[in-house]
Amino acid sequence: MLFRQLEYFVAVAQERHFARAAEKCYVSQPALSASIAKLERELNVTLINRGHSFEGLTPEGERLVVWAKRILAEHDAFKAEVDAVRSGITGTLRLGTVPTASTTASLVLSAFCSAHPLAKVQIHSRLAATELYRRLREFELDAAIVHAAHGDAHDVDLVPLYAEHYVLLSSADMLPSGVSTLSWRDAAQLPLALLTADMHDRQIINETFAGHGLTVGPQVETDSVASLLAQVASGNWACIVPHTWLWTSPLGGEIRAVEMVDPVVTAEIALATNATGPGSPVARALVAAAHQLSLKEFFDTQLPGVTRRR
């Protein structure tokens, strides 16, 4: 059995199409098909249901694809380990973040990139937490900045980073003068633009409103915090976002921010890595850098007096 055979098999499982898998692997389709057929003969099992085209994996194929991804990930990690011994941390760190933590990535990466100038980074910031955890477990990401209290947070190691607090942003004329906090009940009376219902922060927001017997129906929903801020800038809507966005979004005189209270709601954010095996050198280096950070203190300084930020 060759690593190349496993790569071809995983590509077909992911693309669910032989021609696309061959293109992804930079080989001809006949060469890819022949390699997978050889793998099946070596294992004495049928891995793929074939008709005129790909028709899904067999039960044996479903089991093998899990092992194949792990074998390939550990093979890549071993090669990277050898390179790291020879010339330092190199290669590409594949980092995912939930959208509300996308601005946090720059703080987490700053120390990592300074310590390892030969490493490169790819950031994936438009994925839901469930998808981030899946990609971690299937070795498609090296690390992810995610909500720690999530139903999919298993088979991963977590490094706590900070806790999100929620703030409401709106045009100045939507809020009473001089207030620095706002209750969730009062926020429900405002025209709101919110994150989409599949996002974990929105689910926390919905649960908090529900705790007051309230259901909100925002006119605008988006999976982008930057888009929410643009809706607020138009003057037509208010939005609720984590306070961690305030450091990258200086507020103008027409936009105000107030902390949400009654209750104060927090959500723990952590750096997650796959708990299986030794992990890649770039992932371990990022974890080491994250342990040196004090993001909680940094972000909490954004909360006092947020209504006066100009």
PDB file of C-alpha atoms in Angstrom, residues 42-266:
ATOM      1  CA  GLU A  42      -4.410  -5.374  -1.965  1.00  0.00           C
ATOM      2  CA  LEU A  43      -7.041  -5.060   0.778  1.00  0.00           C
ATOM      3  CA  ASN A  44      -9.367  -7.589  -0.851  1.00  0.00           C
ATOM      4  CA  VAL A  45     -12.403  -5.307  -0.383  1.00  0.00           C
ATOM      5  CA  THR A  46     -14.530  -3.032  -2.537  1.00  0.00           C
ATOM      6  CA  LEU A  47     -14.145   0.547  -1.316  1.00  0.00           C
ATOM      7  CA  ILE A  48     -16.275   2.483  -3.797  1.00  0.00           C
ATOM      8  CA  ASN A  49     -19.679   1.727  -5.284  1.00  0.00           C
ATOM      9  CA  ARG A  50     -19.336   2.292  -9.007  1.00  0.00           C
ATOM     10  CA  GLY A  51     -21.933   2.609 -11.740  1.00  0.00           C
ATOM     11  CA  HIS A  52     -21.514   5.005 -14.590  1.00  0.00           C
ATOM     12  CA  SER A  53     -20.016   7.343 -11.991  1.00  0.00           C
ATOM     13  CA  PHE A  54     -19.192   7.552  -8.284  1.00  0.00           C
ATOM     14  CA  GLU A  55     -22.107   6.178  -6.241  1.00  0.00           C
ATOM     15  CA  GLY A  56     -20.705   6.449  -2.726  1.00  0.00           C
ATOM     16  CA  LEU A  57     -18.379   4.507  -0.453  1.00  0.00           C
ATOM     17  CA  THR A  58     -19.015   0.976   0.699  1.00  0.00           C
ATOM     18  CA  PRO A  59     -19.131   0.334   4.466  1.00  0.00           C
ATOM     19  CA  GLU A  60     -15.488  -0.780   4.220  1.00  0.00           C
ATOM     20  CA  GLY A  61     -14.668   2.402   2.333  1.00  0.00           C
ATOM     21  CA  GLU A  62     -16.318   4.551   5.017  1.00  0.00           C
ATOM     22  CA  ARG A  63     -14.123   2.899   7.637  1.00  0.00           C
ATOM     23  CA  LEU A  64     -10.955   3.168   5.579  1.00  0.00           C
ATOM     24  CA  VAL A  65     -11.365   6.866   4.772  1.00  0.00           C
ATOM     25  CA  VAL A  66     -11.181   7.678   8.511  1.00  0.00           C
ATOM     26  CA  TRP A  67      -7.954   5.720   8.882  1.00  0.00           C
ATOM     27  CA  ALA A  68      -6.553   7.061   5.600  1.00  0.00           C
ATOM     28  CA  LYS A  69      -6.985  10.676   6.715  1.00  0.00           C
ATOM     29  CA  ARG A  70      -5.233   9.913   9.996  1.00  0.00           C
ATOM     30  CA  ILE A  71      -2.378   8.047   8.290  1.00  0.00           C
ATOM     31  CA  LEU A  72      -1.845  10.855   5.777  1.00  0.00           C
ATOM     32  CA  ALA A  73      -1.985  13.526   8.492  1.00  0.00           C
ATOM     33  CA  GLU A  74       0.610  11.713  10.603  1.00  0.00           C
ATOM     34  CA  HIS A  75       2.778  11.159   7.511  1.00  0.00           C
ATOM     35  CA  ASP A  76       2.683  14.888   6.758  1.00  0.00           C
ATOM     36  CA  ALA A  77       3.383  15.684  10.416  1.00  0.00           C
ATOM     37  CA  PHE A  78       6.416  13.373  10.388  1.00  0.00           C
ATOM     38  CA  LYS A  79       7.834  15.066   7.288  1.00  0.00           C
ATOM     39  CA  ALA A  80       7.243  18.469   8.853  1.00  0.00           C
ATOM     40  CA  GLU A  81       8.944  17.275  12.059  1.00  0.00           C
ATOM     41  CA  VAL A  82      12.049  16.322  10.102  1.00  0.00           C
ATOM     42  CA  ASP A  83      12.045  19.674   8.319  1.00  0.00           C
ATOM     43  CA  ALA A  84      11.603  21.490  11.649  1.00  0.00           C
ATOM     44  CA  VAL A  85      14.676  19.769  13.098  1.00  0.00           C
ATOM     45  CA  ARG A  86      16.685  20.712  10.029  1.00  0.00           C
ATOM     46  CA  SER A  87      15.560  24.293   9.354  1.00  0.00           C
ATOM     47  CA  GLY A  88      12.958  25.335  11.934  1.00  0.00           C
ATOM     48  CA  ILE A  89       9.164  25.433  11.714  1.00  0.00           C
ATOM     49  CA  THR A  90       8.087  25.660   8.075  1.00  0.00           C
ATOM     50  CA  GLY A  91       5.024  24.676   6.106  1.00  0.00           C
ATOM     51  CA  THR A  92       1.528  26.127   6.263  1.00  0.00           C
ATOM     52  CA  LEU A  93      -0.622  26.456   9.375  1.00  0.00           C
ATOM     53  CA  ARG A  94      -4.277  25.875   8.497  1.00  0.00           C
ATOM     54  CA  LEU A  95      -6.192  27.900  11.086  1.00  0.00           C
ATOM     55  CA  GLY A  96      -9.959  28.091  11.308  1.00  0.00           C
ATOM     56  CA  THR A  97     -11.946  30.594  13.337  1.00  0.00           C
ATOM     57  CA  VAL A  98     -15.592  31.132  14.064  1.00  0.00           C
ATOM     58  CA  PRO A  99     -16.564  34.398  12.311  1.00  0.00           C
ATOM     59  CA  THR A 100     -16.883  36.358  15.549  1.00  0.00           C
ATOM     60  CA  ALA A 101     -13.277  35.473  16.454  1.00  0.00           C
ATOM     61  CA  SER A 102     -11.759  36.278  13.067  1.00  0.00           C
ATOM     62  CA  THR A 103     -10.141  39.489  14.328  1.00  0.00           C
ATOM     63  CA  THR A 104      -8.642  37.584  17.252  1.00  0.00           C
ATOM     64  CA  ALA A 105      -6.577  35.490  14.860  1.00  0.00           C
ATOM     65  CA  SER A 106      -4.144  38.346  14.247  1.00  0.00           C
ATOM     66  CA  LEU A 107      -3.333  38.528  17.967  1.00  0.00           C
ATOM     67  CA  VAL A 108      -2.869  34.763  18.266  1.00  0.00           C
ATOM     68  CA  LEU A 109      -0.730  34.651  15.128  1.00  0.00           C
ATOM     69  CA  SER A 110       1.477  37.637  15.918  1.00  0.00           C
ATOM     70  CA  ALA A 111       3.749  35.821  18.356  1.00  0.00           C
ATOM     71  CA  PHE A 112       3.651  32.610  16.304  1.00  0.00           C
ATOM     72  CA  CYS A 113       4.758  34.298  13.069  1.00  0.00           C
ATOM     73  CA  SER A 114       7.434  36.324  14.841  1.00  0.00           C
ATOM     74  CA  ALA A 115       8.926  33.163  16.323  1.00  0.00           C
ATOM     75  CA  HIS A 116       8.611  31.166  13.092  1.00  0.00           C
ATOM     76  CA  PRO A 117       9.170  33.503  10.134  1.00  0.00           C
ATOM     77  CA  LEU A 118       9.400  30.637   7.620  1.00  0.00           C
ATOM     78  CA  ALA A 119       5.885  29.400   8.398  1.00  0.00           C
ATOM     79  CA  LYS A 120       2.855  30.497   6.388  1.00  0.00           C
ATOM     80  CA  VAL A 121      -0.759  30.732   7.492  1.00  0.00           C
ATOM     81  CA  GLN A 122      -4.115  30.094   5.840  1.00  0.00           C
ATOM     82  CA  ILE A 123      -7.108  31.452   7.786  1.00  0.00           C
ATOM     83  CA  HIS A 124     -10.618  30.046   7.261  1.00  0.00           C
ATOM     84  CA  SER A 125     -13.041  32.424   8.989  1.00  0.00           C
ATOM     85  CA  ARG A 126     -16.458  31.750   7.464  1.00  0.00           C
ATOM     86  CA  LEU A 127     -17.134  28.319   8.945  1.00  0.00           C
ATOM     87  CA  ALA A 128     -19.631  27.403  11.645  1.00  0.00           C
ATOM     88  CA  ALA A 129     -18.264  25.856  14.838  1.00  0.00           C
ATOM     89  CA  THR A 130     -19.640  22.417  13.949  1.00  0.00           C
ATOM     90  CA  GLU A 131     -17.746  22.451  10.658  1.00  0.00           C
ATOM     91  CA  LEU A 132     -14.546  23.674  12.330  1.00  0.00           C
ATOM     92  CA  TYR A 133     -14.634  20.820  14.835  1.00  0.00           C
ATOM     93  CA  ARG A 134     -15.311  18.327  12.027  1.00  0.00           C
ATOM     94  CA  ARG A 135     -12.353  19.571  10.004  1.00  0.00           C
ATOM     95  CA  LEU A 136     -10.121  19.378  13.058  1.00  0.00           C
ATOM     96  CA  ARG A 137     -11.085  15.773  13.722  1.00  0.00           C
ATOM     97  CA  GLU A 138     -10.600  14.869  10.060  1.00  0.00           C
ATOM     98  CA  PHE A 139      -7.174  16.569   9.885  1.00  0.00           C
ATOM     99  CA  GLU A 140      -8.312  19.226   7.415  1.00  0.00           C
ATOM    100  CA  LEU A 141      -7.296  21.986   9.862  1.00  0.00           C
ATOM    101  CA  ASP A 142      -4.308  22.196  12.199  1.00  0.00           C
ATOM    102  CA  ALA A 143      -6.052  24.409  14.772  1.00  0.00           C
ATOM    103  CA  ALA A 144      -9.196  26.458  15.253  1.00  0.00           C
ATOM    104  CA  ILE A 145     -10.385  29.332  17.424  1.00  0.00           C
ATOM    105  CA  VAL A 146     -13.787  28.149  18.606  1.00  0.00           C
ATOM    106  CA  HIS A 147     -16.409  28.282  21.318  1.00  0.00           C
ATOM    107  CA  ALA A 148     -15.247  25.911  24.043  1.00  0.00           C
ATOM    108  CA  ALA A 149     -18.742  25.086  25.320  1.00  0.00           C
ATOM    109  CA  HIS A 150     -19.987  23.425  22.173  1.00  0.00           C
ATOM    110  CA  GLY A 151     -21.588  20.051  21.632  1.00  0.00           C
ATOM    111  CA  ASP A 152     -18.930  19.062  19.079  1.00  0.00           C
ATOM    112  CA  ALA A 153     -15.985  19.847  21.370  1.00  0.00           C
ATOM    113  CA  HIS A 154     -14.767  16.259  21.720  1.00  0.00           C
ATOM    114  CA  ASP A 155     -11.544  14.563  20.603  1.00  0.00           C
ATOM    115  CA  VAL A 156      -9.813  17.949  20.773  1.00  0.00           C
ATOM    116  CA  ASP A 157      -7.427  19.706  23.133  1.00  0.00           C
ATOM    117  CA  LEU A 158      -8.471  23.201  24.209  1.00  0.00           C
ATOM    118  CA  VAL A 159      -6.336  26.145  25.291  1.00  0.00           C
ATOM    119  CA  PRO A 160      -8.565  28.841  26.892  1.00  0.00           C
ATOM    120  CA  LEU A 161      -8.021  32.267  25.305  1.00  0.00           C
ATOM    121  CA  TYR A 162     -10.660  34.671  26.661  1.00  0.00           C
ATOM    122  CA  ALA A 163     -14.384  35.085  27.302  1.00  0.00           C
ATOM    123  CA  GLU A 164     -16.639  37.033  24.948  1.00  0.00           C
ATOM    124  CA  HIS A 165     -18.954  39.643  26.437  1.00  0.00           C
ATOM    125  CA  TYR A 166     -21.785  41.038  24.365  1.00  0.00           C
ATOM    126  CA  VAL A 167     -22.221  44.679  23.423  1.00  0.00           C
ATOM    127  CA  LEU A 168     -24.913  46.435  21.453  1.00  0.00           C
ATOM    128  CA  LEU A 169     -23.856  48.858  18.742  1.00  0.00           C
ATOM    129  CA  SER A 170     -26.277  51.412  17.379  1.00  0.00           C
ATOM    130  CA  SER A 171     -26.592  54.957  16.149  1.00  0.00           C
ATOM    131  CA  ALA A 172     -26.500  57.480  18.978  1.00  0.00           C
ATOM    132  CA  ASP A 173     -30.149  58.472  18.601  1.00  0.00           C
ATOM    133  CA  MET A 174     -31.393  54.941  19.390  1.00  0.00           C
ATOM    134  CA  LEU A 175     -30.053  54.990  22.966  1.00  0.00           C
ATOM    135  CA  PRO A 176     -30.685  57.171  26.014  1.00  0.00           C
ATOM    136  CA  SER A 177     -27.949  59.716  26.562  1.00  0.00           C
ATOM    137  CA  GLY A 178     -25.167  58.750  28.977  1.00  0.00           C
ATOM    138  CA  VAL A 179     -25.991  55.062  29.474  1.00  0.00           C
ATOM    139  CA  SER A 180     -23.130  52.540  29.381  1.00  0.00           C
ATOM    140  CA  THR A 181     -25.263  49.382  29.722  1.00  0.00           C
ATOM    141  CA  LEU A 182     -28.497  48.083  28.239  1.00  0.00           C
ATOM    142  CA  SER A 183     -30.765  45.229  29.325  1.00  0.00           C
ATOM    143  CA  TRP A 184     -31.649  42.460  26.930  1.00  0.00           C
ATOM    144  CA  ARG A 185     -35.324  43.313  27.362  1.00  0.00           C
ATOM    145  CA  ASP A 186     -34.686  46.888  26.210  1.00  0.00           C
ATOM    146  CA  ALA A 187     -32.514  45.691  23.330  1.00  0.00           C
ATOM    147  CA  ALA A 188     -35.416  43.586  22.033  1.00  0.00           C
ATOM    148  CA  GLN A 189     -37.353  46.808  21.393  1.00  0.00           C
ATOM    149  CA  LEU A 190     -34.759  48.092  18.907  1.00  0.00           C
ATOM    150  CA  PRO A 191     -34.593  47.321  15.173  1.00  0.00           C
ATOM    151  CA  LEU A 192     -31.954  44.586  15.168  1.00  0.00           C
ATOM    152  CA  ALA A 193     -29.599  43.104  12.614  1.00  0.00           C
ATOM    153  CA  LEU A 194     -28.169  39.827  13.924  1.00  0.00           C
ATOM    154  CA  LEU A 195     -25.977  36.907  12.964  1.00  0.00           C
ATOM    155  CA  THR A 196     -27.649  33.976  11.220  1.00  0.00           C
ATOM    156  CA  ALA A 197     -29.411  31.355  13.310  1.00  0.00           C
ATOM    157  CA  ASP A 198     -26.834  28.619  12.587  1.00  0.00           C
ATOM    158  CA  MET A 199     -24.039  30.573  14.286  1.00  0.00           C
ATOM    159  CA  HIS A 200     -23.219  29.777  17.913  1.00  0.00           C
ATOM    160  CA  ASP A 201     -23.183  33.409  19.059  1.00  0.00           C
ATOM    161  CA  ARG A 202     -26.675  33.907  17.615  1.00  0.00           C
ATOM    162  CA  GLN A 203     -27.856  30.810  19.467  1.00  0.00           C
ATOM    163  CA  ILE A 204     -26.500  32.270  22.722  1.00  0.00           C
ATOM    164  CA  ILE A 205     -28.260  35.564  21.948  1.00  0.00           C
ATOM    165  CA  ASN A 206     -31.548  33.760  21.201  1.00  0.00           C
ATOM    166  CA  GLU A 207     -31.306  31.743  24.433  1.00  0.00           C
ATOM    167  CA  THR A 208     -30.718  34.908  26.456  1.00  0.00           C
ATOM    168  CA  PHE A 209     -33.749  36.643  24.937  1.00  0.00           C
ATOM    169  CA  ALA A 210     -35.786  33.469  25.498  1.00  0.00           C
ATOM    170  CA  GLY A 211     -34.816  33.612  29.175  1.00  0.00           C
ATOM    171  CA  HIS A 212     -36.876  36.809  29.328  1.00  0.00           C
ATOM    172  CA  GLY A 213     -39.728  35.222  27.403  1.00  0.00           C
ATOM    173  CA  LEU A 214     -38.745  37.175  24.284  1.00  0.00           C
ATOM    174  CA  THR A 215     -38.331  36.107  20.663  1.00  0.00           C
ATOM    175  CA  VAL A 216     -36.610  38.479  18.270  1.00  0.00           C
ATOM    176  CA  GLY A 217     -37.102  38.537  14.509  1.00  0.00           C
ATOM    177  CA  PRO A 218     -34.334  40.647  12.980  1.00  0.00           C
ATOM    178  CA  GLN A 219     -35.008  42.225   9.603  1.00  0.00           C
ATOM    179  CA  VAL A 220     -31.401  41.612   8.562  1.00  0.00           C
ATOM    180  CA  GLU A 221     -29.371  38.445   9.229  1.00  0.00           C
ATOM    181  CA  THR A 222     -25.791  37.812   8.092  1.00  0.00           C
ATOM    182  CA  ASP A 223     -22.902  35.418   8.770  1.00  0.00           C
ATOM    183  CA  SER A 224     -20.421  38.314   8.780  1.00  0.00           C
ATOM    184  CA  VAL A 225     -19.734  40.590  11.755  1.00  0.00           C
ATOM    185  CA  ALA A 226     -18.255  43.154   9.360  1.00  0.00           C
ATOM    186  CA  SER A 227     -21.597  43.193   7.553  1.00  0.00           C
ATOM    187  CA  LEU A 228     -23.395  43.773  10.862  1.00  0.00           C
ATOM    188  CA  LEU A 229     -21.196  46.790  11.554  1.00  0.00           C
ATOM    189  CA  ALA A 230     -22.056  48.146   8.116  1.00  0.00           C
ATOM    190  CA  GLN A 231     -25.781  47.826   8.907  1.00  0.00           C
ATOM    191  CA  VAL A 232     -25.256  49.844  12.086  1.00  0.00           C
ATOM    192  CA  ALA A 233     -23.300  52.486  10.146  1.00  0.00           C
ATOM    193  CA  SER A 234     -26.339  52.960   7.890  1.00  0.00           C
ATOM    194  CA  GLY A 235     -28.262  54.234  10.926  1.00  0.00           C
ATOM    195  CA  ASN A 236     -31.196  51.854  10.451  1.00  0.00           C
ATOM    196  CA  TRP A 237     -30.304  48.983  12.774  1.00  0.00           C
ATOM    197  CA  ALA A 238     -28.585  48.032  16.017  1.00  0.00           C
ATOM    198  CA  CYS A 239     -26.577  44.824  16.371  1.00  0.00           C
ATOM    199  CA  ILE A 240     -25.235  42.623  19.170  1.00  0.00           C
ATOM    200  CA  VAL A 241     -21.625  41.451  18.817  1.00  0.00           C
ATOM    201  CA  PRO A 242     -18.791  40.227  21.064  1.00  0.00           C
ATOM    202  CA  HIS A 243     -16.808  43.020  22.717  1.00  0.00           C
ATOM    203  CA  THR A 244     -13.668  41.647  21.073  1.00  0.00           C
ATOM    204  CA  TRP A 245     -14.613  43.518  17.893  1.00  0.00           C
ATOM    205  CA  LEU A 246     -14.281  46.931  19.540  1.00  0.00           C
ATOM    206  CA  TRP A 247     -10.465  47.058  19.348  1.00  0.00           C
ATOM    207  CA  THR A 248     -10.512  46.837  15.536  1.00  0.00           C
ATOM    208  CA  SER A 249     -13.596  49.012  15.042  1.00  0.00           C
ATOM    209  CA  PRO A 250     -13.042  52.481  16.518  1.00  0.00           C
ATOM    210  CA  LEU A 251     -16.451  54.044  17.045  1.00  0.00           C
ATOM    211  CA  GLY A 252     -17.299  57.337  15.385  1.00  0.00           C
ATOM    212  CA  GLY A 253     -19.319  60.064  17.040  1.00  0.00           C
ATOM    213  CA  GLU A 254     -22.559  58.747  15.552  1.00  0.00           C
ATOM    214  CA  ILE A 255     -22.080  55.141  16.711  1.00  0.00           C
ATOM    215  CA  ARG A 256     -22.300  54.080  20.336  1.00  0.00           C
ATOM    216  CA  ALA A 257     -21.571  50.825  22.130  1.00  0.00           C
ATOM    217  CA  VAL A 258     -23.113  49.669  25.410  1.00  0.00           C
ATOM    218  CA  GLU A 259     -22.554  46.467  27.362  1.00  0.00           C
ATOM    219  CA  MET A 260     -25.461  44.023  27.496  1.00  0.00           C
ATOM    220  CA  VAL A 261     -26.564  43.303  31.084  1.00  0.00           C
ATOM    221  CA  ASP A 262     -29.377  41.682  33.049  1.00  0.00           C
ATOM    222  CA  PRO A 263     -27.782  39.234  32.640  1.00  0.00           C
ATOM    223  CA  VAL A 264     -24.148  39.711  31.664  1.00  0.00           C
ATOM    224  CA  VAL A 265     -23.584  36.815  29.257  1.00  0.00           C
ATOM    225  CA  THR A 266     -20.174  35.375  28.451  1.00  0.00           C
TER     226      THR A 266
END
